Coordinates of C-alpha atoms in Angstrom, one line a residue:
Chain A
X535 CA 150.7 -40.2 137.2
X536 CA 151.8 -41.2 133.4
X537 CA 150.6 -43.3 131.0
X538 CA 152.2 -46.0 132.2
X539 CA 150.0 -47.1 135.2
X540 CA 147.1 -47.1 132.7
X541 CA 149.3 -49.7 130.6
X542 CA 150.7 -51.9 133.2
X543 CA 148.0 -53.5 134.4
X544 CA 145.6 -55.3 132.5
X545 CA 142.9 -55.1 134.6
X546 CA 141.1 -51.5 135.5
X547 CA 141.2 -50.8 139.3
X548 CA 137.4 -50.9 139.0
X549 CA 137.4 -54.3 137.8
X550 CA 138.6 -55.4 140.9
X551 CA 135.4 -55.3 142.8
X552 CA 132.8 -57.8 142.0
X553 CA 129.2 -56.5 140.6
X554 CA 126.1 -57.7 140.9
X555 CA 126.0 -61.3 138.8
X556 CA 129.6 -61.1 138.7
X557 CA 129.3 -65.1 137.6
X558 CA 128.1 -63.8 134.3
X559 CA 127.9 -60.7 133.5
X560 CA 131.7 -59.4 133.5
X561 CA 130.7 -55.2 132.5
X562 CA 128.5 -52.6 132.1
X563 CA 129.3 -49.9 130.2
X564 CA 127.3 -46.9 129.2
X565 CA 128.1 -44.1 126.6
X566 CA 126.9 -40.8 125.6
X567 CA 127.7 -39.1 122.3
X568 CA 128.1 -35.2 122.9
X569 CA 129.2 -32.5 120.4
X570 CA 130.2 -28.7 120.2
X571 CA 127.2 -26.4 119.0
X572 CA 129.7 -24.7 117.1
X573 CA 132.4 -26.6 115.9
X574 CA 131.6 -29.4 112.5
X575 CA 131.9 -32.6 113.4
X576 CA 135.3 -34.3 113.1
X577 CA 134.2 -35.8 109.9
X578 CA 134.1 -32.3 108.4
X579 CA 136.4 -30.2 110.5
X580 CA 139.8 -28.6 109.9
X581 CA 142.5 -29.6 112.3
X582 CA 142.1 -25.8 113.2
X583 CA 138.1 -26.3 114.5
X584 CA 139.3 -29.6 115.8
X585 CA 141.8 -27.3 117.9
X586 CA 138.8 -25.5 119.5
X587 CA 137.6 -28.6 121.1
X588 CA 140.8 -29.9 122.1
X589 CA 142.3 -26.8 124.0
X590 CA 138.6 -26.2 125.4
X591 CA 138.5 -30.0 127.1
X592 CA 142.3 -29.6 128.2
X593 CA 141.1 -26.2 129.7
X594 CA 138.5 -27.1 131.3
X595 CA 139.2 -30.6 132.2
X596 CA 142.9 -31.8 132.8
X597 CA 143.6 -32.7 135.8
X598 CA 140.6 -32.0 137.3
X599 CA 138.5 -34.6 139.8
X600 CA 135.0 -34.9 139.6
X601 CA 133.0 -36.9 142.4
X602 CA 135.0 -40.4 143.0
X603 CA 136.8 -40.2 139.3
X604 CA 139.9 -38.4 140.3
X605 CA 143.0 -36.5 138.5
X606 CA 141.2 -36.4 134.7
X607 CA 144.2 -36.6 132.6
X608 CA 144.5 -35.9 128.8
X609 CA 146.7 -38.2 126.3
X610 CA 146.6 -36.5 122.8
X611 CA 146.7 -40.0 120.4
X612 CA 149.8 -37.5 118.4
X613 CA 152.0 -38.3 121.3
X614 CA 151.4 -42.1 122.4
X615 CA 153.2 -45.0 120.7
X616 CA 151.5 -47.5 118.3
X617 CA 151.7 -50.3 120.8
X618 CA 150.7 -48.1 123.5
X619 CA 147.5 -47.8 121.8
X620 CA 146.9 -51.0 121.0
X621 CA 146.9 -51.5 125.0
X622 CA 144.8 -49.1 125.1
X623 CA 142.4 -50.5 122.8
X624 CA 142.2 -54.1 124.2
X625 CA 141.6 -52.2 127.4
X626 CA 138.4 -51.0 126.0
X627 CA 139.4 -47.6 126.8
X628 CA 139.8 -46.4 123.3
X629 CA 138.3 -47.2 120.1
X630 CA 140.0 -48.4 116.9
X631 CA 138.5 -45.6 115.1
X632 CA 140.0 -43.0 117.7
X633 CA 143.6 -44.6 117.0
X634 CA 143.2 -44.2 113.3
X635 CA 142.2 -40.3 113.8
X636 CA 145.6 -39.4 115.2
X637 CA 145.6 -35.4 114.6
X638 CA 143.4 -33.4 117.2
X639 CA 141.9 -36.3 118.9
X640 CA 142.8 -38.3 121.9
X641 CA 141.3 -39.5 125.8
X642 CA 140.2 -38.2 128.7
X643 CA 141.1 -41.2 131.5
X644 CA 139.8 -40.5 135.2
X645 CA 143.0 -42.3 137.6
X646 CA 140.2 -45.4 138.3
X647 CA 139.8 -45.6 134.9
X648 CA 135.9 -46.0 134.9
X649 CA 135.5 -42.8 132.7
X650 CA 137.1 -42.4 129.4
X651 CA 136.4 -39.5 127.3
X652 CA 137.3 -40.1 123.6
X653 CA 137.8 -36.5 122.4
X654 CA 137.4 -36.0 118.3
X655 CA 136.3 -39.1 117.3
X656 CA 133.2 -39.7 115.4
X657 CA 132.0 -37.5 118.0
X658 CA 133.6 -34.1 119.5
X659 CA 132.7 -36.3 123.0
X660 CA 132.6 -39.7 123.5
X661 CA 131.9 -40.1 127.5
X662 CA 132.1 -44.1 128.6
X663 CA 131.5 -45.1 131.7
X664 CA 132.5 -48.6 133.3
X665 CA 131.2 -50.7 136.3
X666 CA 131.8 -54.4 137.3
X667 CA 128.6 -56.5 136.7
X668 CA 125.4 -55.9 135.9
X669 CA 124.5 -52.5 137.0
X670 CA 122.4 -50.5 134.2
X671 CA 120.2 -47.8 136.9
X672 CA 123.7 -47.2 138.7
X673 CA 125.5 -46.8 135.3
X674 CA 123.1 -44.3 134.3
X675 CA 122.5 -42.1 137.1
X676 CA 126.5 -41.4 137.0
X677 CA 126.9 -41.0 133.0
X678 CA 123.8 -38.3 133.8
X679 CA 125.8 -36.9 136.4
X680 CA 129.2 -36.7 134.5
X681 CA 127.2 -35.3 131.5
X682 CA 125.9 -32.3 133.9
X683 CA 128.9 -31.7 135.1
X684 CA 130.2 -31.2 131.2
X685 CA 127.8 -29.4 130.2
X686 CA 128.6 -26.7 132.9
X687 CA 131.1 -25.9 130.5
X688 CA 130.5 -26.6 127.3
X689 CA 127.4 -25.3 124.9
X690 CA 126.2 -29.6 123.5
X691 CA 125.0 -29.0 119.8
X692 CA 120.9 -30.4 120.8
X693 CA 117.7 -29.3 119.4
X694 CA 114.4 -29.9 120.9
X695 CA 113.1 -32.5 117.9
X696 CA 116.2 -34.2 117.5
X697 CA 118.1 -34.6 120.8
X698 CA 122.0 -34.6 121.0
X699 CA 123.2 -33.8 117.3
X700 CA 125.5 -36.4 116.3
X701 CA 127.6 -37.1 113.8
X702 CA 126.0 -40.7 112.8
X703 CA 121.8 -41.0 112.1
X704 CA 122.0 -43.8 114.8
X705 CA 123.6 -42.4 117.5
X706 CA 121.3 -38.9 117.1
X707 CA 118.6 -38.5 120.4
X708 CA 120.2 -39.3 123.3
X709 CA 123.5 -40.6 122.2
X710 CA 123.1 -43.5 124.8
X711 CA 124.3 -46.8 124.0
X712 CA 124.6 -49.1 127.3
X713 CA 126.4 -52.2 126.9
X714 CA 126.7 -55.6 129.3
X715 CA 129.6 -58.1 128.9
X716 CA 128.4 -61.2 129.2
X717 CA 130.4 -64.8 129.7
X718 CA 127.6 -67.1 127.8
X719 CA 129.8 -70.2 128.3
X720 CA 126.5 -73.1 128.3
X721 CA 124.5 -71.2 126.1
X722 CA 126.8 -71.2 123.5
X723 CA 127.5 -75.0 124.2
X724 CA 124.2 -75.9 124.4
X725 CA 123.8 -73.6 120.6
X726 CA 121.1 -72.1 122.6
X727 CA 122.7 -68.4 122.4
X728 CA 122.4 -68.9 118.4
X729 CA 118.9 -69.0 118.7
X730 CA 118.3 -66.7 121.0
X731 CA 120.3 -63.7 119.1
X732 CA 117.3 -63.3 116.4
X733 CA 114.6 -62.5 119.0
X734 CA 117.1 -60.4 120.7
X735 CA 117.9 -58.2 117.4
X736 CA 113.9 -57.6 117.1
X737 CA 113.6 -55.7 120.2
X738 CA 116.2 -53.1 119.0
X739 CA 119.1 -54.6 120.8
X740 CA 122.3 -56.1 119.2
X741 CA 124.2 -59.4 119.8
X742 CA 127.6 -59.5 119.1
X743 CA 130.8 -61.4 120.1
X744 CA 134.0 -59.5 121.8
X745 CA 137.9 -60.2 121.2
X746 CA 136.3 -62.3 118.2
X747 CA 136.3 -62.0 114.6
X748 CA 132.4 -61.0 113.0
X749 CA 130.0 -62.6 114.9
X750 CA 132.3 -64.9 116.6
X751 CA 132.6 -65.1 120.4
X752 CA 135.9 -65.9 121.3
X753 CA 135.6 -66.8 124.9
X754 CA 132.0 -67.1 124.8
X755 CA 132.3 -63.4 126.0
X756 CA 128.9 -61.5 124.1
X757 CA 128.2 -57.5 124.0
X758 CA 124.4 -57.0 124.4
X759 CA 123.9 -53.2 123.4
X760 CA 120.8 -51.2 122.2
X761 CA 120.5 -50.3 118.9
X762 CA 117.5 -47.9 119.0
X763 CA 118.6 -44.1 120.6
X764 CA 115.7 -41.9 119.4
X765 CA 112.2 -41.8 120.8
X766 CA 113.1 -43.6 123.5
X767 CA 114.2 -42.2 127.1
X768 CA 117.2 -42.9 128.5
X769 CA 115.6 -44.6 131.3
X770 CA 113.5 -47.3 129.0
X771 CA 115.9 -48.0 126.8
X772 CA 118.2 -49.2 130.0
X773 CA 115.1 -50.9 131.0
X774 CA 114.4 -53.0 127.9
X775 CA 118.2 -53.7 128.4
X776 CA 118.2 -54.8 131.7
X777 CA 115.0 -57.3 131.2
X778 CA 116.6 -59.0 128.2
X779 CA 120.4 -59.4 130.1
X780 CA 118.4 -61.0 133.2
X781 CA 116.5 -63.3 131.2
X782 CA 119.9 -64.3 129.5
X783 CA 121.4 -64.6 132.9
X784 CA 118.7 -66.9 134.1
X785 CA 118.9 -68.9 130.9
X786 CA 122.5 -69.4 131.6
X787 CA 122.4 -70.6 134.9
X788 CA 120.1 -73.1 134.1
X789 CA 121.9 -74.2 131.0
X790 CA 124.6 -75.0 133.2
X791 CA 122.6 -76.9 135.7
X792 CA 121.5 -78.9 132.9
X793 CA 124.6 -79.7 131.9
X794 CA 125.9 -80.7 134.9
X795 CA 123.4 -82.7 135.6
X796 CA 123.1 -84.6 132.4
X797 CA 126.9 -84.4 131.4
X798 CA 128.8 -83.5 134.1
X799 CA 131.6 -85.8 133.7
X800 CA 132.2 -84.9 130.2
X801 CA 132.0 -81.4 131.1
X802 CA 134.6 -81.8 134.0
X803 CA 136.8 -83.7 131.6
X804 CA 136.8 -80.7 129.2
X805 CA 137.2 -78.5 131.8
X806 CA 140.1 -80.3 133.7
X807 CA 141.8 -80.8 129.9
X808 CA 141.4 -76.8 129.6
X809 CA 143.0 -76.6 132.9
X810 CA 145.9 -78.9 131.5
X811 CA 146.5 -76.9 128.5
X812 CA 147.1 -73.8 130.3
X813 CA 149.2 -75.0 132.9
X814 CA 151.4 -77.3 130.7
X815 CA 151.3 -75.9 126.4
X816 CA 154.3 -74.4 125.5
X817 CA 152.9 -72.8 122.4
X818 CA 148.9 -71.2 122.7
X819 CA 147.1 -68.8 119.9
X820 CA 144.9 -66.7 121.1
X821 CA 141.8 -68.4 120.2
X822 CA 142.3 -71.2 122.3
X823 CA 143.7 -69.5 125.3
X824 CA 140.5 -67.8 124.8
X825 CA 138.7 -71.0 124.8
X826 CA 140.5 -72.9 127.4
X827 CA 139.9 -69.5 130.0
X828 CA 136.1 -69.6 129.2
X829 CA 136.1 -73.1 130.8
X830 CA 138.2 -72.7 133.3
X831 CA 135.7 -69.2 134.7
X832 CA 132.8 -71.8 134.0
X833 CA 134.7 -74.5 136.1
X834 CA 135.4 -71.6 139.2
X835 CA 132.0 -70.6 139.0
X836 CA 130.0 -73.9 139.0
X837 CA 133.0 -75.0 141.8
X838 CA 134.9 -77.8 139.9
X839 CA 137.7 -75.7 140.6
X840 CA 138.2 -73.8 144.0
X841 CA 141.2 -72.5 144.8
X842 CA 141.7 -70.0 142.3
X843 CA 139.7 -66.4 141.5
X844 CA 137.8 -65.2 138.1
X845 CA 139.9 -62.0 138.3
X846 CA 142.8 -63.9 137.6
X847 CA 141.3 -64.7 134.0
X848 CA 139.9 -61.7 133.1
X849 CA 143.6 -60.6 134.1
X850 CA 144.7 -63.6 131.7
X851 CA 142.4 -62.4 128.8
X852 CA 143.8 -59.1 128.1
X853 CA 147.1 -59.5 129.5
X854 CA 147.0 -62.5 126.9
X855 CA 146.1 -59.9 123.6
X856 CA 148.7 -59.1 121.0
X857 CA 149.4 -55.6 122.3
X858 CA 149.8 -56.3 126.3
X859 CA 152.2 -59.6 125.2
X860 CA 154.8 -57.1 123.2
X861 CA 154.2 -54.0 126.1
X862 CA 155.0 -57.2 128.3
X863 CA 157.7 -58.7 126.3
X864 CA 159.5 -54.9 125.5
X865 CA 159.6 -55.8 122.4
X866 CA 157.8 -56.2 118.6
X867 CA 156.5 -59.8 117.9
X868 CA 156.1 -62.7 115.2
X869 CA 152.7 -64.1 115.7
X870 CA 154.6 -67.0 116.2
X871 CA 156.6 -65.5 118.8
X872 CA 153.4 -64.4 120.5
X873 CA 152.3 -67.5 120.6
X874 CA 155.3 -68.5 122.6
X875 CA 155.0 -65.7 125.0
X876 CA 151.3 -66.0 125.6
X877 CA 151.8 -69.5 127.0
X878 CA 154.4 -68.8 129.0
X879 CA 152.9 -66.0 130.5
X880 CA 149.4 -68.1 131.4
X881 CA 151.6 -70.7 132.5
X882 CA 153.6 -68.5 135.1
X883 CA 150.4 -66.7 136.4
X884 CA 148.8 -69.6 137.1
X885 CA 152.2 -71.5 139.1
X886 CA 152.0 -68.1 141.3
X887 CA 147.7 -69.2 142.3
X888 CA 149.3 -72.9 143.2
X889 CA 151.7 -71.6 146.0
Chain B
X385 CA 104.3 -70.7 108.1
X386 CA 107.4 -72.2 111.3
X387 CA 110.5 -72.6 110.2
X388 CA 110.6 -76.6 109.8
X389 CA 114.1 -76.5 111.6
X390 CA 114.1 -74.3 114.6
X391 CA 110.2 -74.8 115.1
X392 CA 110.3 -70.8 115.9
X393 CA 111.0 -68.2 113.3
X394 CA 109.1 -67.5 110.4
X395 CA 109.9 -69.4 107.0
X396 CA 110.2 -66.9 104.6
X397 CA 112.3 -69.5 102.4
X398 CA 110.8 -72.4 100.1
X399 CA 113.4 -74.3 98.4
X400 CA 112.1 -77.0 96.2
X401 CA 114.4 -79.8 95.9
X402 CA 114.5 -82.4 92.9
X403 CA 116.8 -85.9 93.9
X404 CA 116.7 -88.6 91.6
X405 CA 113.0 -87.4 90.3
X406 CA 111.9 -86.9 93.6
X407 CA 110.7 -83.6 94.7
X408 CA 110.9 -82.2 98.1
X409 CA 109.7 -79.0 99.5
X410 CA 111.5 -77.4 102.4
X411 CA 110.7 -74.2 104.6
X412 CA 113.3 -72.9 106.2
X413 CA 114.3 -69.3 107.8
X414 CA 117.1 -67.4 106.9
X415 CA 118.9 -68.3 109.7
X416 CA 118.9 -71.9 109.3
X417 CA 119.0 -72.3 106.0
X418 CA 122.6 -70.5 106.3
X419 CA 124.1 -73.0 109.1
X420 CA 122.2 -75.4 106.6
X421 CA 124.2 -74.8 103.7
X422 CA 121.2 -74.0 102.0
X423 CA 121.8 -70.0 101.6
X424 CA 125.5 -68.5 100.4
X425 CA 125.0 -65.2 102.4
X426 CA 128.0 -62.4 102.6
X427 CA 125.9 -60.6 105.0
X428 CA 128.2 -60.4 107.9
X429 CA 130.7 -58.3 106.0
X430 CA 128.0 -55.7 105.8
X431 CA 128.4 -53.0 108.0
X432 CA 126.3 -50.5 109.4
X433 CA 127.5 -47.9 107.0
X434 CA 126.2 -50.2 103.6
X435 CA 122.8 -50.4 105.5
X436 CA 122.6 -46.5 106.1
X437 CA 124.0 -45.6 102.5
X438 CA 121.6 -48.4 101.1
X439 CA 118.7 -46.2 103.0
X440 CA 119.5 -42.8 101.3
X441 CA 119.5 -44.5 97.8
X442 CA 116.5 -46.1 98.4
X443 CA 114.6 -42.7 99.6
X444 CA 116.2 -40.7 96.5
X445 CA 114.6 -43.7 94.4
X446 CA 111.4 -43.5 95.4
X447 CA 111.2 -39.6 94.8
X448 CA 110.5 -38.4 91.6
X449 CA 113.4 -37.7 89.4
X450 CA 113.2 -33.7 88.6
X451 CA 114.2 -33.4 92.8
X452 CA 117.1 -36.0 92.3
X453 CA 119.1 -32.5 91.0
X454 CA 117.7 -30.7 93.2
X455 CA 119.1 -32.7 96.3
X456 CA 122.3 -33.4 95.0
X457 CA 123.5 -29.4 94.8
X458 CA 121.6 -29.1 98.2
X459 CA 124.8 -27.8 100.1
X460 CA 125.1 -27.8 103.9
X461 CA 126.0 -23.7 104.8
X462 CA 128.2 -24.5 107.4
X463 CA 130.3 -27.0 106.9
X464 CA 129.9 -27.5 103.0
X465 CA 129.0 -31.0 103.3
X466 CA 127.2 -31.4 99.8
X467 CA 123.7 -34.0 100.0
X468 CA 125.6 -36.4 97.5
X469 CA 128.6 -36.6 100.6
X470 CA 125.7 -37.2 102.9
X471 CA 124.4 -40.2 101.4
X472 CA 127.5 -41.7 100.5
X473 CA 129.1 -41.4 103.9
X474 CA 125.6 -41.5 106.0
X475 CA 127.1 -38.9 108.0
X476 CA 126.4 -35.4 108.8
X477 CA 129.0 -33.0 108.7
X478 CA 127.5 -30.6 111.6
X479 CA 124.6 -29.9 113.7
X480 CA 123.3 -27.1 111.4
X481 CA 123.3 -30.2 108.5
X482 CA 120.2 -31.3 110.5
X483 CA 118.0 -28.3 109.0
X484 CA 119.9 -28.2 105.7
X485 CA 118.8 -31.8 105.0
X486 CA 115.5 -31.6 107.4
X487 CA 113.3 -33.4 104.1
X488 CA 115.0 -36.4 104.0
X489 CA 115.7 -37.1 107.3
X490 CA 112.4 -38.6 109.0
X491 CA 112.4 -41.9 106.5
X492 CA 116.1 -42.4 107.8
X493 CA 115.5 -42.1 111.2
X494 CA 112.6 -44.4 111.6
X495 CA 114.2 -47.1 110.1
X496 CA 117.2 -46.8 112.5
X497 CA 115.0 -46.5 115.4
X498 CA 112.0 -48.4 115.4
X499 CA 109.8 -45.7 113.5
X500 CA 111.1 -43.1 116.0
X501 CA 111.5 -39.7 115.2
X502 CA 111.4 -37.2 117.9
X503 CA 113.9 -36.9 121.0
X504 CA 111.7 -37.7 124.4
X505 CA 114.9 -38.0 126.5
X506 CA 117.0 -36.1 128.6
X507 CA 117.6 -32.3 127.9
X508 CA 121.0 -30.3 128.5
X509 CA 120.5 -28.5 131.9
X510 CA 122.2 -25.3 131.5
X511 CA 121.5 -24.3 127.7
X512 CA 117.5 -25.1 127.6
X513 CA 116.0 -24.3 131.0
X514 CA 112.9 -23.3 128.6
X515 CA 112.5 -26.7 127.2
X516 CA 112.9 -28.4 130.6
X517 CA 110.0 -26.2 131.7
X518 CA 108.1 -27.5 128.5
X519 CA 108.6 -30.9 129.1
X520 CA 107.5 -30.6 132.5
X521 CA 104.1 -28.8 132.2
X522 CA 102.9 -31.1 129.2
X523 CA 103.9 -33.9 132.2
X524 CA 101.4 -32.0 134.7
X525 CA 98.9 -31.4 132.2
X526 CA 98.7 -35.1 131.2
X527 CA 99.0 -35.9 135.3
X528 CA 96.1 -32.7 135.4
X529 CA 93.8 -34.7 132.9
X530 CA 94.0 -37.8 134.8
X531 CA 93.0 -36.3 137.8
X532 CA 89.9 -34.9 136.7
X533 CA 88.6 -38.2 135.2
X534 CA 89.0 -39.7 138.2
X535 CA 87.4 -36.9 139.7
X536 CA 90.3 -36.0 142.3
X537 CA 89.5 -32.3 142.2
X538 CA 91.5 -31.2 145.2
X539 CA 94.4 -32.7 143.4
X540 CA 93.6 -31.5 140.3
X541 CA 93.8 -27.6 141.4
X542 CA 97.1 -28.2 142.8
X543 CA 98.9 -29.8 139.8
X544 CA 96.8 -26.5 137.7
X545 CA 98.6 -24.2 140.6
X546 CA 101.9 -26.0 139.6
X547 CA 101.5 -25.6 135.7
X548 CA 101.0 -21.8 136.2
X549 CA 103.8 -21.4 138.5
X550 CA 105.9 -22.8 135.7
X551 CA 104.7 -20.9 132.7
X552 CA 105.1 -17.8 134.6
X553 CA 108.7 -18.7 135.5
X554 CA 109.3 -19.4 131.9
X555 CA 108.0 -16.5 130.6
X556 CA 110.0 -14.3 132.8
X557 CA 113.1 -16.3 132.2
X558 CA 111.9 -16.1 128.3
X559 CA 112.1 -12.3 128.6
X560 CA 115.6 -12.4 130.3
X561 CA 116.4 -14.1 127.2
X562 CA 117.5 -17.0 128.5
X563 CA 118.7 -19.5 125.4
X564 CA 116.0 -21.6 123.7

C-alpha cells in the first residue's frame, strides 16, 4: 500500500456504508488528545525529543493491525508533497496545523482509513476516529479501545486532578472532542439554524460551518462538537452531544416537510435549477458547486430526484476542493483554471449516473 | 427583558434612537442587533487563542501587583517555558508545567469548562491501576450509603465485602510499587 490509494479516492472506504440518519448526519468523528509523560510538548520540544516520539510510534506501531483497522502505516509530513497534503487535509485526515509542523510530525492512517493518528502536532498524539452517521456510543467504545491498545505501549503524561495533560487549557481532562457532520439544508433556509446556534453554544457545545469561510456553511454542511473536556466523563459529554444532534435532526426533518408542503414548487424549481447547473455550467467556483450539491442531497433525500445516490455528492464535494482538482488534473492551477476543471469534472460524474 | 427581534434571547442592548426629533428605544440582543446593522462587531476573527490569552491578563490583573514579578520569572523546570510565554501563547510547554504554574490554573480552567476543574473521566489502564481502584471504591461506598438508607442490609454487607476486597488488593499492589 502507498500513499496513493489514500489520495485517489475522495471518499474513505468507510464512507461507503450508510450510518444511522445517513439523510442528515454525514459523520461522526471522535478524538482523543494523548501525550508522552516524558517528552515536552511539541510546542516546546527540540526536533531531538520530538525524535523520541516519532521512532517510538514507528516502533511500535507501523504496519501493525489492530481489531478491524488493518496495516497502520506511517507518512512522516518531511516526505509528502504540498498537494499531497492538501488532499490529505480536505480528506479530514490531517489538520492544517499538522501540515505547517513539517519536521518530526506526521500520520498514522489504518488501510480503512477510519483511524488517523496525527503524531507531533499540538499534541504528541492526536487519535481520530471516523464512522458514517450518527453513531456517538459506537464511536466511543472504539476510540476507548484503540486508546488501550496505545497505552500498552506508551507511558500518557495524566495526573489524577487533571486528566490527560495536554498541550492546550481546553483540551486538558479527557482530551475528547466528538464531532457530527451534519447537512442542515432547511434549517439554514428556513434561518432557523441561525437561531438555534446561541442555545447550542450555552450547553458547552460549538456550531460551526465546514469547507466554509468563519462561520459560514458552505453546503449547509455544520460541525457540532463539545467544547467543555474537564469535569465531565467521557460518556456525558457524548450524551449531551447526542441529545442536541437528535433534536437538530428532528428539527430538520420537519423543516423540510414544511417546506414542501407550503413551497414545494418553488423548492423543486431551485432544486431542478441546481440540478441544471451541474449537469450543463461550464465554469463552477466552489461555493456554488457547494450550493448547488446541498440541493441536489436535499432533492435525493426528500425523493424529487431518484435515480441517483448521496455518495455520489459527498464523492463530488471533495473530489470538487482545490487540492483533489490539481491531484486530478496532474497539474498546478489558476483559480480560474480550477473553476474550469471543477465543472467538468461534476459534469462527467454525473453523465456516468445517467447511463 | 426579550429581545424585541427574536422574541428569545436576552436584550442586553438599549439603543436609543433620535429621527427627525423623535426618539425611539430599542432592545435588542447581540445577535440581532449584528444581522441588524445595529452592532459593528469583529468578533468572528477572534480565535480561541485571544480568548485564552485575554483570560491570563485578566487573572494577573486582578492579583495584586508585588506577585505580577513574581509570576513572570516563574520558570517551568523542565521545559523552560517562562509564565510570561504561558500567557502569551495559552499553552503549556509540558506536563510538569501543570505543577509549575498549579496557582493560576483553576480560574482558567473553569472558564474553559463550565466551572470544571477536576478530571472525573476515564483513567490510563496500565500506568494507574491504584487510581482505578480509587475510583472504584469511592463508587461502592456512595452505592454502600445508598443501600443503608434504604435499609437493604444484605446488600449493603456485600458492596462493604467488595470495598475491602479492593483496598486490600491495592495496598498489596501499593507495596509492589506499582506506579501511582
Amino acid at each position: 500500500m502507498s500513499l496513493q490509494s489514500f489520495i485517489d479516492k475522495a471518499i474513505s472506504p468507510w464512507m461507503q456504508e450508510e450510518g444511522p440518519d445517513h439523510d442528515i448526519v454525514l459523520s461522526t468523528r471522535l478524538r482523543l488528545a494523548r501525550n508522552f509523560t516524558d517528552v515536552p510538548f511539541p510546542l516546546m520540544a527540540e526536533d531531538e525529543k520530538l525524535k523520541i516520539v516519532t521512532n517510538w510510534i514507528k516502533e511500535h506501531f507501523n504496519h501493525q493491525s489492530f481489531e478491524q483497522y488493518k496495516n497502520l502505516e506511517y507518512f512522516a509530513m518531511e516526505d509528502l508533497q504540498p498537494l499531497e497534503k492538501q488532499v490529505l487535509v480536505e480528506k479530514h485526515l490531517i489538520s492544517p496545523f499538522l501540515v505547517e509542523r513539517q519536521k518530526e510530525s506526521g500520520v498514522l492512517l489504518s488501510k480503512n482509513e477510519q483511524v488517523s493518528l496525527m503524531v507531533n502536532e499540538e499534541d504528541h498524539i492526536r487519535l481520530q476516529l471516523y464512522f458514517p452517521g450518527l453513531q456517538l456510543d459506537r464511536a466511543l467504545e472504539e476510540a476507548f479501545k484503540f486508546d488501550d491498545w496505545l497505552e500498552e505501549k506508551i507511558d500518557y503524561a495524566f495526573d489524577e486532578d487533571h486528566g490527560y495533560l495536554t498541550s492546550c487549557p481546553t483540551n486538558v481532562g479527557t482530551g475528547l472532542r466528538a464531532s457530527v457532520m451534519m447537512h442542515l439544508p432547511a434549517l439554514t433556509l428556513t434561518g432557523k439554524v441561525r437561531k438555534m446556534i446561541p442555545a447550542i453554544n450555552q450547553l458547552g457545545l460549538v456550531v460551526r460551518g465546514i469547507y466554509g469561510e468563519g462561520s459560514e456553511a458552505a453546503g449547509n454542511i455544520y460541525q457540532i462538537s463539545n467544547q467543555v473536556t474537564l469535569g465531565r466523563t467521557e460518556q456525558d459529554i457524548i450524551d449531551d452531544l447526542h441529545s442536541v444532534v437528535e433534536q437538530l435532526i428532528d428539527q430538520e426533518r420537519y423543516a423540510r416537510e414544511f417546506l414542501v408542503e407550503k413551497s414545494g414548487l418553488r423548492l423543486e424549481d431551485r432544486i431542478f435549477r441546481s440540478y441544471g447547473i451541474l449537469k450543463y455550467s461550464r465554469i463552477i467556483e466552489s461555493k456554488e458547486a457547494a450550493k448547488c450539491l446541498s440541493d441536489l442531497r436535499l432533492a435525493i433525500d426528500i425523493g424529487y430526484i431518484k435515480n441517483l445516490s448521496t455518495a455520489i455528492l459527498s464523492e463530488l464535494m471533495v473530489l470538487t476542493q482545490p487540492g483533489f482538482l490539481q491531484q486530478y488534473a496532474q497539474e498546478t492551477l489558476t483559480p480560474e483554471q480550477r473553476d474550469i476543471k471543477r465543472a467538468m469534472i461534476i459534469r462527467e460524474r454525473l453523465r456516468l449516473e445517467d447511463k | 427583558m426579550k429581545c424585541e427581534i427574536c422574541q428569545q434571547r436576552a436584550a442586553t442592548l438599549h439603543l436609543t434612537n433620535y429621527i427627525n426629533g423623535k426618539k425611539t428605544e430599542v432592545h435588542l440582543c447581540p445577535q440581532c442587533a449584528k444581522e441588524n446593522g445595529n452592532l459593528d462587531s469583529n468578533e468572528e476573527q477572534y480565535t480561541i487563542h485571544d480568548l485564552l490569552t485575554g483570560l491570563f491578563h485578566n487573572y494577573s490583573n486582578s492579583t495584586a501587583k508585588t506577585t505580577e514579578t513574581k509570576h513572570n520569572e516563574q520558570t517551568c523546570p523542565r521545559c523552560h517555558m517562562t509564565y510570561q510565554q504561558f500567557s502569551q501563547t495559552g499553552k503549556f510547554g509540558c506536563s510538569q508545567c501543570y505543577q509549575t504554574f498549579s496557582d493560576y490554573l483553576d480560574p482558567i480552567f473553569k472558564r474553559v469548562h463550565g466551572g470544571n476543574t477536576k478530571h472525573i473521566g476515564k483513567i490510563p489502564n496500565r500506568q494507574h491501576v491504584h487510581l482505578r481502584h480509587k475510583r472504584l471504591i469511592q463508587d461502592y461506598r456512595d452505592q454502600l450509603q445508598q443501600l443503608i438508607i434504604e435499609e437493604r442490609f444484605e446488600d449493603a454487607a456485600k458492596v462493604r465485602d467488595k470495598i475491602k476486597e479492593l483496598e486490600q488488593k491495592s495496598e498489596s499492589s501499593h507495596e509492589q510499587g506499582d506506579e501511582i
